[in-house]
Tab-separated table of C-alpha atoms in Angstrom:
chain	number	residue	atom	x	y	z
A	1	UNK	CA	1.039	-26.455	-20.916
A	2	UNK	CA	1.032	-26.672	-17.058
A	3	UNK	CA	3.088	-23.724	-16.527
A	4	UNK	CA	1.165	-21.228	-19.033
A	5	UNK	CA	-2.127	-22.746	-17.142
A	6	UNK	CA	-0.474	-21.476	-14.093
A	7	UNK	CA	0.486	-18.049	-15.435
A	8	UNK	CA	-2.731	-17.507	-16.782
A	9	UNK	CA	-4.140	-18.146	-13.425
A	10	UNK	CA	-1.650	-15.787	-11.897
A	11	UNK	CA	-2.619	-12.726	-14.356
A	12	UNK	CA	-5.923	-13.297	-13.652
A	13	UNK	CA	-5.417	-12.974	-9.879
A	14	UNK	CA	-4.183	-9.428	-10.544
A	15	UNK	CA	-6.530	-6.630	-11.299
A	16	UNK	CA	-5.329	-5.451	-14.809
A	17	UNK	CA	-5.759	-8.507	-16.184
A	18	UNK	CA	-9.203	-9.216	-14.760
A	19	UNK	CA	-12.077	-9.926	-17.475
A	20	UNK	CA	-9.377	-10.847	-20.315
A	21	UNK	CA	-9.932	-14.117	-22.316
A	22	UNK	CA	-8.258	-17.096	-22.961
A	23	UNK	CA	-7.151	-15.786	-26.365
A	24	UNK	CA	-6.221	-12.277	-24.998
A	25	UNK	CA	-4.481	-13.950	-22.090
A	26	UNK	CA	-2.390	-16.163	-24.724
A	27	UNK	CA	-1.374	-12.806	-26.902
A	28	UNK	CA	-0.421	-11.055	-23.751
A	29	UNK	CA	1.929	-13.895	-22.608
A	30	UNK	CA	3.633	-14.240	-26.069
A	31	UNK	CA	3.711	-10.656	-26.963
A	32	UNK	CA	4.766	-8.806	-23.805
A	33	UNK	CA	8.132	-8.333	-22.093
A	34	UNK	CA	7.266	-9.928	-18.730
A	35	UNK	CA	9.941	-9.878	-15.926
A	36	UNK	CA	10.013	-12.539	-13.743
A	37	UNK	CA	11.999	-11.784	-10.416
A	38	UNK	CA	12.310	-13.543	-6.957
A	39	UNK	CA	13.028	-11.761	-3.723
A	40	UNK	CA	14.388	-13.828	-0.663
A	41	UNK	CA	13.012	-12.859	2.975
A	42	UNK	CA	15.103	-9.129	3.707
A	43	UNK	CA	15.837	-8.309	0.022
A	44	UNK	CA	14.559	-4.940	-0.960
A	45	UNK	CA	11.931	-4.921	-3.644
A	46	UNK	CA	11.948	-0.958	-4.280
A	47	UNK	CA	13.231	1.794	-2.114
A	48	UNK	CA	11.390	5.353	-1.676
A	49	UNK	CA	12.336	7.469	-4.348
A	50	UNK	CA	13.225	5.144	-6.869
A	51	UNK	CA	12.188	5.737	-10.219
A	52	UNK	CA	9.015	3.977	-10.939
A	53	UNK	CA	9.036	3.276	-14.984
A	54	UNK	CA	7.631	-0.089	-14.512
A	55	UNK	CA	4.624	-1.761	-13.170
A	56	UNK	CA	5.242	-4.494	-9.944
A	57	UNK	CA	3.228	-7.039	-9.240
A	58	UNK	CA	3.606	-9.145	-5.915
A	59	UNK	CA	2.240	-12.357	-7.058
A	60	UNK	CA	2.891	-14.426	-3.951
A	61	UNK	CA	4.917	-14.124	-0.462
A	62	UNK	CA	4.818	-11.191	2.095
A	63	UNK	CA	6.063	-7.964	2.054
A	64	UNK	CA	6.804	-5.066	4.585
A	65	UNK	CA	5.820	-1.449	3.664
A	66	UNK	CA	7.461	1.528	4.866
A	67	UNK	CA	6.150	5.099	4.792
A	68	UNK	CA	8.312	7.943	5.948
A	69	UNK	CA	6.916	11.395	6.552
A	70	UNK	CA	7.851	14.213	4.544
A	71	UNK	CA	10.193	15.888	7.355
A	72	UNK	CA	11.178	12.065	8.451
A	73	UNK	CA	9.814	12.947	11.861
A	74	UNK	CA	7.872	9.546	12.011
A	75	UNK	CA	7.572	6.398	9.768
A	76	UNK	CA	4.986	3.585	9.635
A	77	UNK	CA	5.177	-0.242	8.710
A	78	UNK	CA	2.635	-2.625	7.559
A	79	UNK	CA	2.832	-6.114	5.886
A	80	UNK	CA	1.283	-7.171	2.939
A	81	UNK	CA	0.058	-10.336	1.350
A	82	UNK	CA	0.097	-11.381	-2.517
A	83	UNK	CA	-1.543	-10.443	-4.560
A	84	UNK	CA	-0.950	-6.567	-4.889
A	85	UNK	CA	0.529	-4.111	-7.403
A	86	UNK	CA	2.823	-1.722	-6.106
A	87	UNK	CA	1.897	1.836	-6.348
A	88	UNK	CA	0.553	1.958	-9.995
A	89	UNK	CA	-0.309	5.642	-9.656
A	90	UNK	CA	3.229	6.920	-9.337
A	91	UNK	CA	3.894	5.032	-13.018
A	92	UNK	CA	2.533	8.268	-14.799
A	93	UNK	CA	1.599	11.935	-13.400
A	94	UNK	CA	3.453	14.775	-11.711
A	95	UNK	CA	5.630	12.725	-9.714
A	96	UNK	CA	7.144	9.387	-11.168
A	97	UNK	CA	8.860	8.012	-8.270
A	98	UNK	CA	7.988	5.598	-5.853
A	99	UNK	CA	7.034	7.229	-2.126
A	100	UNK	CA	7.246	3.994	0.216
A	101	UNK	CA	9.928	1.254	0.592
A	102	UNK	CA	8.627	-2.408	-0.104
A	103	UNK	CA	10.867	-5.043	1.335
A	104	UNK	CA	10.449	-8.905	1.392
A	105	UNK	CA	9.086	-10.490	4.402
A	106	UNK	CA	9.383	-14.123	3.033
A	107	UNK	CA	9.889	-15.484	-0.303
A	108	UNK	CA	8.193	-13.224	-2.738
A	109	UNK	CA	7.915	-13.515	-6.844
A	110	UNK	CA	7.298	-10.331	-8.605
A	111	UNK	CA	6.042	-9.863	-11.812
A	112	UNK	CA	7.092	-6.490	-13.494
A	113	UNK	CA	5.817	-5.048	-16.673
A	114	UNK	CA	7.675	-2.010	-18.715
A	115	UNK	CA	5.949	1.523	-18.926
A	116	UNK	CA	6.078	1.286	-22.601
A	117	UNK	CA	4.431	-2.268	-22.566
A	118	UNK	CA	1.847	-0.878	-19.995
A	119	UNK	CA	0.518	1.814	-22.823
A	120	UNK	CA	0.979	-0.567	-25.539
A	121	UNK	CA	-1.443	-2.933	-23.790
A	122	UNK	CA	-3.760	0.004	-22.559
A	123	UNK	CA	-4.472	0.665	-26.328
A	124	UNK	CA	-4.631	-2.989	-27.548
A	125	UNK	CA	-7.247	-4.347	-24.716
A	126	UNK	CA	-10.039	-2.203	-24.163
A	127	UNK	CA	-10.665	-4.525	-20.770
A	128	UNK	CA	-7.115	-3.685	-19.696
A	129	UNK	CA	-7.198	0.160	-20.392
A	130	UNK	CA	-10.718	0.156	-18.335
A	131	UNK	CA	-9.081	-2.161	-15.276
A	132	UNK	CA	-5.999	0.749	-15.132
A	133	UNK	CA	-8.396	3.650	-15.176
A	134	UNK	CA	-10.422	1.845	-12.215
A	135	UNK	CA	-7.488	1.550	-10.391
A	136	UNK	CA	-6.336	5.056	-10.878
A	137	UNK	CA	-9.671	6.443	-10.236
A	138	UNK	CA	-10.687	4.283	-6.836
A	139	UNK	CA	-7.220	6.101	-5.889
A	140	UNK	CA	-8.162	9.317	-6.413
A	141	UNK	CA	-11.806	9.167	-5.134
A	142	UNK	CA	-10.369	7.557	-1.851
A	143	UNK	CA	-8.088	10.510	-0.871
A	144	UNK	CA	-10.776	13.280	-2.168
A	145	UNK	CA	-13.129	11.235	0.298
A	146	UNK	CA	-10.508	11.241	2.919
A	147	UNK	CA	-9.744	14.802	2.546
A	148	UNK	CA	-13.856	15.602	3.017
A	149	UNK	CA	-14.323	13.143	5.659
A	150	UNK	CA	-16.070	14.465	8.936
A	151	UNK	CA	-13.387	14.324	12.033
A	152	UNK	CA	-14.527	12.958	15.484
A	153	UNK	CA	-13.719	15.300	18.273
A	154	UNK	CA	-12.812	12.183	20.325
A	155	UNK	CA	-8.531	12.505	20.337
A	156	UNK	CA	-8.439	8.626	20.591
A	157	UNK	CA	-10.580	8.389	17.233
A	158	UNK	CA	-8.522	11.208	15.776
A	159	UNK	CA	-5.096	9.498	16.659
A	160	UNK	CA	-6.072	5.878	15.082
A	161	UNK	CA	-7.461	7.898	11.962
A	162	UNK	CA	-3.943	9.596	11.775
A	163	UNK	CA	-2.101	6.348	11.563
A	164	UNK	CA	-5.137	4.601	9.246
A	165	UNK	CA	-5.000	7.293	6.576
A	166	UNK	CA	-0.961	7.296	6.630
A	167	UNK	CA	-1.188	3.532	5.357
A	168	UNK	CA	-1.217	1.320	2.562
A	169	UNK	CA	-4.269	-0.334	3.434
A	170	UNK	CA	-6.521	0.599	6.563
A	171	UNK	CA	-6.245	-3.012	7.633
A	172	UNK	CA	-3.832	-5.618	9.640
A	173	UNK	CA	-0.741	-4.914	11.957
A	174	UNK	CA	1.000	-1.439	12.058
A	175	UNK	CA	4.197	-0.211	13.560
A	176	UNK	CA	4.364	3.512	14.154
A	177	UNK	CA	7.859	4.741	14.868
A	178	UNK	CA	7.132	8.396	16.293
A	179	UNK	CA	7.878	10.564	19.621
A	180	UNK	CA	4.688	11.582	21.758
A	181	UNK	CA	5.977	15.626	21.065
A	182	UNK	CA	5.708	15.011	17.247
A	183	UNK	CA	2.392	13.061	17.592
A	184	UNK	CA	1.070	16.190	19.528
A	185	UNK	CA	2.131	18.469	16.979
A	186	UNK	CA	0.642	15.993	13.898
A	187	UNK	CA	-2.825	16.204	15.855
A	188	UNK	CA	-2.492	19.853	17.029
A	189	UNK	CA	-3.221	18.821	20.713
A	190	UNK	CA	-1.162	19.062	23.745
A	191	UNK	CA	1.461	16.096	24.569
A	192	UNK	CA	-0.447	15.689	27.910
A	193	UNK	CA	-3.781	14.853	26.216
A	194	UNK	CA	-2.234	12.362	23.800
A	195	UNK	CA	-0.097	10.884	25.964
A	196	UNK	CA	-3.542	10.230	28.073
A	197	UNK	CA	-5.482	9.412	25.038
A	198	UNK	CA	-2.552	6.802	24.226
A	199	UNK	CA	-2.748	5.406	27.330
A	200	UNK	CA	-6.373	4.997	27.378
A	201	UNK	CA	-6.165	2.901	24.321
A	202	UNK	CA	-3.549	0.816	25.779
A	203	UNK	CA	-5.797	-0.079	28.339
A	204	UNK	CA	-8.161	-0.912	26.250
A	205	UNK	CA	-5.707	-3.365	24.320
A	206	UNK	CA	-6.390	-1.360	21.161
A	207	UNK	CA	-2.731	-0.563	21.195
A	208	UNK	CA	0.770	-1.463	22.390
A	209	UNK	CA	3.232	1.171	23.469
A	210	UNK	CA	7.105	0.829	23.334
A	211	UNK	CA	9.772	3.857	23.652
A	212	UNK	CA	8.859	5.729	20.607
A	213	UNK	CA	6.825	3.275	19.076
A	214	UNK	CA	3.125	2.346	18.739
A	215	UNK	CA	1.994	-1.155	17.765
A	216	UNK	CA	-1.826	-1.590	16.718
A	217	UNK	CA	-2.518	-5.317	16.065
A	218	UNK	CA	-5.741	-5.001	13.563
A	219	UNK	CA	-6.038	-1.056	12.769
A	220	UNK	CA	-9.461	-2.131	11.353
A	221	UNK	CA	-10.699	-3.078	14.820
A	222	UNK	CA	-9.000	-0.283	16.469
A	223	UNK	CA	-11.138	2.456	13.738
A	224	UNK	CA	-14.506	0.052	14.588
A	225	UNK	CA	-13.816	0.786	18.356
A	226	UNK	CA	-12.735	4.304	18.444
A	227	UNK	CA	-15.584	5.272	16.155
A	228	UNK	CA	-18.126	7.733	17.537
């Protein structure tokens, strides 16, 4: 009984199951093939380009997310705390492969639901279907808003925004592996001006510079401080 209550509580903490009643949750637990997986620190949960044929729910723990550019010219690493749903938009659509690599930073428990089960749950429970549509719609709207947003003339602001737009979440610690000349190319600016802007951001305590690495402790604060 205690284990059932704990499972119900965990399911309700996940966006797809929020709003379901106790009877519905009991039916989900009883009739749905749920996979439970434990990953120790350092283990890979999923890799970039792995087939996405099931939903992955991070129930507890902390994971590292690595995003690599299409040309492998830079990468961004960030950490995410539970609860988290790993790239649900990749379950359907044109490209059904993960675009990021997820690795356990602590002991993590992952709940998986096969694609066929997701379709069945969407067909049976209206709330589940609405939650799934809300998640996918929010993702699409955020990406559209990103493209239409007015950009700042400040190079410092554009640097921080460039990193934030490529993160899973625009908050927390980010580590960016990129060469100065590549960042200048990405921003369509000179290497000299980009170097000057980065050093100015460093002086203000917004980021830390290492050889080919940029570390931003709290990118939400960096966004706020460079917003004009």
